[in-house]
Tab-separated table of C-alpha atoms (C1' of nucleotides) in Angstrom:
chain	number	residue	atom	x	y	z
A	699	MET	CA	67.355	127.435	-12.601
A	700	GLU	CA	67.594	124.059	-10.889
A	701	GLY	CA	67.610	123.170	-7.198
A	702	PRO	CA	71.358	123.433	-6.562
A	703	SER	CA	71.413	127.017	-7.846
A	704	LEU	CA	68.646	127.927	-5.442
A	705	LYS	CA	70.671	126.542	-2.583
A	706	ILE	CA	73.552	128.782	-3.634
A	707	ALA	CA	71.197	131.767	-3.786
A	708	CYS	CA	70.261	131.138	-0.151
A	709	GLU	CA	73.901	131.191	0.828
A	710	GLU	CA	74.530	134.411	-1.051
A	711	LEU	CA	71.641	136.054	0.769
A	712	ARG	CA	73.003	135.162	4.202
A	713	PRO	CA	74.649	138.542	4.815
A	714	PHE	CA	71.180	140.113	4.802
A	715	LEU	CA	69.645	137.851	7.435
A	716	LYS	CA	68.203	139.726	10.405
A	717	LYS	CA	68.511	142.962	8.460
A	718	ARG	CA	65.675	145.403	7.948
A	719	ILE	CA	64.419	146.442	4.554
A	720	VAL	CA	64.832	150.174	4.189
A	721	ALA	CA	63.382	150.574	0.699
A	722	VAL	CA	61.644	148.500	-1.951
A	723	ARG	CA	61.068	148.850	-5.652
A	724	GLY	CA	59.182	146.527	-7.923
A	725	THR	CA	56.068	145.851	-9.882
A	726	PRO	CA	52.839	147.204	-8.355
A	727	LYS	CA	51.565	143.758	-7.510
A	728	VAL	CA	54.761	142.789	-5.713
A	729	LEU	CA	54.887	146.091	-3.840
A	730	SER	CA	51.428	145.493	-2.424
A	731	ILE	CA	53.013	142.812	-0.254
A	732	GLY	CA	54.429	145.584	1.937
A	733	PHE	CA	58.071	144.766	2.597
A	734	ARG	CA	59.065	148.111	3.921
A	735	GLY	CA	60.481	147.982	7.454
A	736	LYS	CA	60.277	144.203	7.615
A	737	VAL	CA	63.127	142.127	8.956
A	738	PHE	CA	64.522	139.380	6.724
A	739	ARG	CA	64.380	136.231	8.829
A	740	SER	CA	65.401	133.294	6.690
A	741	ALA	CA	66.352	132.191	3.203
A	742	ARG	CA	65.582	128.625	2.279
A	743	SER	CA	64.944	126.706	-0.864
A	744	TRP	CA	62.606	123.889	-1.687
A	745	GLY	CA	63.162	122.409	-5.099
A	746	LYS	CA	63.229	125.320	-7.504
A	747	HIS	CA	61.525	127.658	-5.046
A	748	LEU	CA	63.423	130.343	-3.175
A	749	LEU	CA	61.660	131.072	0.103
A	750	LEU	CA	62.393	134.348	1.847
A	751	THR	CA	60.720	134.659	5.199
A	752	PHE	CA	59.747	137.816	7.059
A	753	ASP	CA	57.862	138.083	10.331
A	754	ASP	CA	54.373	137.383	9.078
A	755	PHE	CA	54.808	136.129	5.549
A	756	THR	CA	57.149	134.361	3.166
A	757	ILE	CA	57.769	135.238	-0.426
A	758	ARG	CA	58.259	132.486	-2.903
A	759	ILE	CA	60.463	133.310	-5.862
A	760	HIS	CA	60.569	131.083	-8.895
A	761	PHE	CA	63.133	131.872	-11.566
A	762	LEU	CA	61.643	129.644	-14.241
A	763	MET	CA	63.852	129.474	-17.336
A	764	PHE	CA	65.222	132.981	-17.522
A	765	GLY	CA	65.076	134.464	-14.061
A	766	SER	CA	68.107	135.811	-12.252
A	767	TYR	CA	69.171	137.750	-9.202
A	768	ARG	CA	72.001	140.110	-8.419
A	769	ILE	CA	73.431	141.491	-5.230
A	770	ASP	CA	74.674	145.096	-5.105
A	771	ASP	CA	74.980	145.218	-8.871
A	772	PRO	CA	71.868	146.063	-10.869
A	773	ARG	CA	71.723	144.993	-14.480
A	774	PRO	CA	71.853	147.960	-16.785
A	775	ASN	CA	68.672	148.731	-18.739
A	776	ARG	CA	66.717	146.176	-16.844
A	777	ILE	CA	63.856	146.707	-14.435
A	778	PRO	CA	63.841	144.288	-11.528
A	779	LYS	CA	60.609	142.608	-10.609
A	780	LEU	CA	61.677	143.192	-7.038
A	781	GLU	CA	64.461	145.181	-5.449
A	782	LEU	CA	65.073	144.920	-1.720
A	783	ARG	CA	67.305	147.583	-0.273
A	784	PHE	CA	68.965	147.044	3.079
A	785	SER	CA	71.172	149.595	4.806
A	786	LYS	CA	74.269	147.743	3.712
A	787	GLY	CA	73.298	146.366	0.317
A	788	THR	CA	70.607	145.671	-2.251
A	789	VAL	CA	69.199	142.502	-3.761
A	790	TYR	CA	67.658	142.530	-7.246
A	791	PHE	CA	65.354	139.870	-8.686
A	792	TYR	CA	64.699	139.757	-12.416
A	793	SER	CA	62.041	138.054	-14.537
A	794	CYS	CA	60.838	135.712	-11.883
A	795	ALA	CA	57.471	134.717	-10.486
A	796	ILE	CA	56.882	136.085	-7.014
A	797	LYS	CA	54.157	134.931	-4.701
A	798	CYS	CA	53.368	135.786	-1.112
A	799	LEU	CA	52.706	132.849	1.198
A	800	GLU	CA	50.800	133.484	4.408
A	801	GLU	CA	50.913	129.932	5.703
A	802	PRO	CA	54.035	128.646	7.439
A	803	VAL	CA	56.450	127.142	4.935
A	804	SER	CA	56.605	123.881	6.876
A	805	LYS	CA	52.900	123.337	6.210
A	806	ILE	CA	53.242	123.772	2.461
A	807	TYR	CA	56.442	121.957	1.622
A	808	ASP	CA	57.606	118.433	2.300
A	809	VAL	CA	61.337	118.750	2.916
A	810	GLU	CA	61.774	115.027	2.322
A	811	LYS	CA	61.103	115.581	-1.376
A	812	ASP	CA	63.751	118.254	-1.771
A	813	LEU	CA	66.947	116.830	-3.244
A	814	MET	CA	69.028	119.569	-1.663
A	815	SER	CA	67.600	119.135	1.816
A	816	SER	CA	69.406	117.257	4.585
A	817	HIS	CA	66.022	115.622	5.169
A	818	TRP	CA	65.743	114.270	1.639
A	819	ASN	CA	64.202	110.804	1.788
A	820	ALA	CA	65.447	108.307	-0.770
A	821	ARG	CA	62.866	105.702	0.173
A	822	LYS	CA	60.028	108.122	-0.393
A	823	ALA	CA	61.372	109.035	-3.832
A	824	LEU	CA	61.850	105.399	-4.754
A	825	SER	CA	58.352	104.501	-3.717
A	826	ALA	CA	56.893	107.456	-5.662
A	827	LEU	CA	58.938	106.394	-8.676
A	828	ARG	CA	57.577	102.852	-8.457
A	829	ASP	CA	54.055	104.235	-8.280
A	830	GLN	CA	54.497	105.301	-11.923
A	831	PRO	CA	55.490	102.013	-13.609
A	832	ASP	CA	54.328	103.086	-17.072
A	833	ALA	CA	55.899	106.533	-17.033
A	834	GLU	CA	59.078	107.271	-18.943
A	835	VAL	CA	62.037	107.792	-16.644
A	836	ALA	CA	62.813	111.216	-18.127
A	837	ASP	CA	59.329	112.374	-17.117
A	838	VAL	CA	59.461	110.970	-13.619
A	839	LEU	CA	62.817	112.562	-12.890
A	840	MET	CA	61.378	115.952	-13.786
A	841	ASP	CA	58.330	115.472	-11.583
A	842	GLN	CA	58.739	118.099	-8.879
A	843	GLU	CA	56.432	116.178	-6.578
A	844	ILE	CA	58.976	113.359	-6.585
A	845	PHE	CA	62.363	114.971	-7.249
A	846	ALA	CA	61.938	118.581	-6.199
A	847	GLY	CA	64.701	120.693	-7.699
A	848	LEU	CA	65.660	118.338	-10.495
A	849	GLY	CA	65.728	120.095	-13.877
A	850	ASN	CA	66.493	119.203	-17.443
A	851	ILE	CA	70.280	119.369	-17.114
A	852	ILE	CA	70.340	117.029	-14.142
A	853	LYS	CA	67.836	114.752	-15.858
A	854	ASN	CA	70.009	114.301	-18.911
A	855	GLU	CA	73.271	113.923	-17.030
A	856	VAL	CA	71.872	111.401	-14.559
A	857	LEU	CA	70.351	109.261	-17.302
A	858	PHE	CA	73.655	109.271	-19.133
A	859	ARG	CA	75.656	108.430	-16.012
A	860	ARG	CA	73.369	105.487	-15.283
A	861	GLY	CA	73.140	104.366	-18.900
A	862	PHE	CA	69.354	104.595	-19.069
A	863	HIS	CA	67.434	105.609	-22.150
A	864	PRO	CA	65.169	108.587	-21.364
A	865	GLN	CA	62.180	106.758	-22.832
A	866	SER	CA	62.627	103.663	-20.689
A	867	ARG	CA	59.556	102.955	-18.625
A	868	VAL	CA	60.031	102.730	-14.890
A	869	LYS	CA	58.882	99.104	-14.902
A	870	GLU	CA	61.529	98.215	-17.500
A	871	LEU	CA	64.289	98.970	-15.009
A	872	THR	CA	65.311	96.353	-12.511
A	873	SER	CA	64.771	97.083	-8.876
A	874	ALA	CA	68.479	97.764	-8.467
A	875	GLN	CA	68.444	100.125	-11.435
A	876	GLN	CA	65.523	102.039	-9.961
A	877	ARG	CA	67.414	102.405	-6.717
A	878	ALA	CA	70.528	103.535	-8.557
A	879	LEU	CA	68.535	106.128	-10.469
A	880	VAL	CA	67.099	107.654	-7.316
A	881	LYS	CA	70.453	107.643	-5.611
A	882	ASP	CA	72.249	109.264	-8.515
A	883	ALA	CA	69.632	112.014	-8.822
A	884	HIS	CA	70.714	112.993	-5.314
A	885	VAL	CA	74.444	112.447	-5.780
A	886	TYR	CA	74.582	114.363	-9.043
A	887	SER	CA	72.515	117.248	-7.679
A	888	TRP	CA	75.228	117.817	-5.108
A	889	ILE	CA	78.006	117.503	-7.671
A	890	PHE	CA	76.126	120.048	-9.777
A	891	TYR	CA	76.039	122.305	-6.726
A	892	GLU	CA	79.810	122.113	-6.210
A	893	TRP	CA	80.601	122.764	-9.863
A	894	LYS	CA	78.116	125.613	-10.045
A	895	LYS	CA	79.701	127.267	-7.023
A	896	LYS	CA	83.087	127.046	-8.676
A	897	ASN	CA	81.566	128.447	-11.850
A	898	GLU	CA	82.608	125.455	-13.882
A	899	LEU	CA	79.334	123.658	-14.378
A	900	LYS	CA	79.175	123.711	-18.170
A	901	ARG	CA	82.684	122.365	-18.461
A	902	HIS	CA	81.521	119.117	-16.845
A	903	TRP	CA	78.454	118.432	-18.946
A	904	GLN	CA	78.879	115.045	-20.561
A	905	ILE	CA	75.733	114.744	-22.634
A	906	PHE	CA	73.594	117.845	-22.168
A	907	ARG	CA	73.894	119.960	-25.333
A	908	LYS	CA	76.815	117.842	-26.486
A	909	ARG	CA	77.322	116.698	-30.041
A	910	LYS	CA	79.383	113.596	-29.403
A	911	CYS	CA	79.223	110.951	-26.702
A	912	PRO	CA	82.286	111.300	-24.457
A	913	VAL	CA	82.460	107.513	-24.012
A	914	CYS	CA	81.963	106.001	-27.448
A	915	GLY	CA	82.244	109.061	-29.665
A	916	SER	CA	79.026	108.493	-31.546
A	917	GLY	CA	76.586	111.299	-32.235
A	918	VAL	CA	74.337	112.424	-29.418
A	919	LYS	CA	70.643	112.020	-30.131
A	920	LYS	CA	68.563	115.062	-29.335
A	921	ARG	CA	64.790	114.996	-29.232
A	922	LYS	CA	61.836	115.935	-27.135
A	923	THR	CA	60.557	113.014	-25.104
A	924	GLY	CA	57.718	112.056	-22.832
A	925	LYS	CA	54.527	113.740	-21.795
A	926	LEU	CA	56.524	116.696	-20.627
A	927	ASP	CA	57.935	117.056	-24.139
A	928	ARG	CA	61.303	118.293	-22.909
A	929	VAL	CA	64.542	117.843	-24.789
A	930	SER	CA	66.529	114.733	-24.011
A	931	HIS	CA	70.136	114.301	-25.084
A	932	TYR	CA	71.314	110.725	-25.113
A	933	CYS	CA	73.672	108.223	-26.659
A	934	LEU	CA	72.008	105.275	-28.375
A	935	GLY	CA	75.069	103.130	-27.772
A	936	CYS	CA	75.523	103.871	-24.095
A	937	GLN	CA	71.927	104.328	-22.981
A	938	SER	CA	69.897	101.195	-23.563
A	939	LYS	CA	66.154	100.991	-23.608
B	1061	DA	C1'	69.783	136.891	-36.456
B	1062	DT	C1'	66.657	133.586	-35.584
B	1063	DA	C1'	65.592	130.003	-32.623
B	1064	DA	C1'	65.850	127.233	-28.829
B	1065	DA	C1'	65.994	126.634	-24.105
B	1066	DT	C1'	68.357	125.321	-16.595
B	1067	DG	C1'	60.218	126.134	-16.274
B	1068	DT	C1'	55.520	126.655	-14.661
B	1069	DT	C1'	50.765	127.849	-14.739
B	1070	DA	C1'	46.193	128.919	-16.355
B	1071	DA	C1'	42.584	128.326	-19.458
B	1072	DG	C1'	40.131	125.807	-22.665
B	1073	DA	C1'	39.446	121.454	-25.282
B	1074	DA	C1'	38.788	116.651	-25.693
C	1084	DC	C1'	36.424	114.476	-13.604
C	1085	DT	C1'	40.616	113.828	-15.852
C	1086	DT	C1'	44.014	114.506	-19.189
C	1087	DC	C1'	45.813	116.940	-22.918
C	1088	DT	C1'	47.027	121.250	-25.655
C	1089	DT	C1'	48.166	125.928	-26.084
C	1090	DA	C1'	49.645	130.215	-24.841
C	1091	DA	C1'	51.850	133.287	-21.991
C	1092	DC	C1'	55.818	134.959	-19.650
C	1093	DA	C1'	60.889	136.701	-20.596
C	1094	DT	C1'	66.254	136.348	-21.535
C	1095	DT	C1'	70.527	134.423	-22.986
C	1096	DT	C1'	73.191	131.811	-26.031
C	1097	DA	C1'	74.468	129.488	-30.182
DNA sequence: ATAAATGTTAAGAA
DNA sequence: CTTCTTAACATTTA
């Protein structure tokens, strides 16, 4: 799950804000956190982290590749890692990593790195990008310390939109191209968010998991790239190195 | 039906 | 002290 989806999760949890937890179910480790009777204060996201705050702690939920959540509609034959029951509804979290944070969220996370935050700082991202001149652009985009929330779909789509080869080194891009890359990571994250909300995200993929380039019609190259060894989909004609 | 994939972390090796 | 490799986790889709 990428950043935009986490933002949507926050919105879907809004009806439960200020509500008290009346019952909890979950794995023993998660239950030891002691949710019972606590009031749900805020739902925020930072990158791919969902942050649910209660009076004296915050839980961080990471959905990784396969995690999911449901509201008022448990998945059949599936045991949630955490189930929070409020008087007027229940939230279920499946196959995710849950951690309890005691420190205030503002001390742990830099909102300027979060692509979905109104405080996102393009200059900071650009400067961090330029600090890695020898890195491949596909790797840098996926670096959560630089582009928090950016995942493999966004990576591939942004590189295609900008016409950059995933294995291009940062220093091989012109200054203007570097700026354009940073900017489009932000722009496309928000487009992703809108499409996802309308449930039409996949329909708009241009290169990710595609067989043919929508521009020139040639076959899409698919291979793992970079130190991160994640799949890149790209068009050799349209994405120069 | 087998495999690959919207991801991260911890542990051990080099 | 890094940096790299591997495994573990867990679910849906092609």
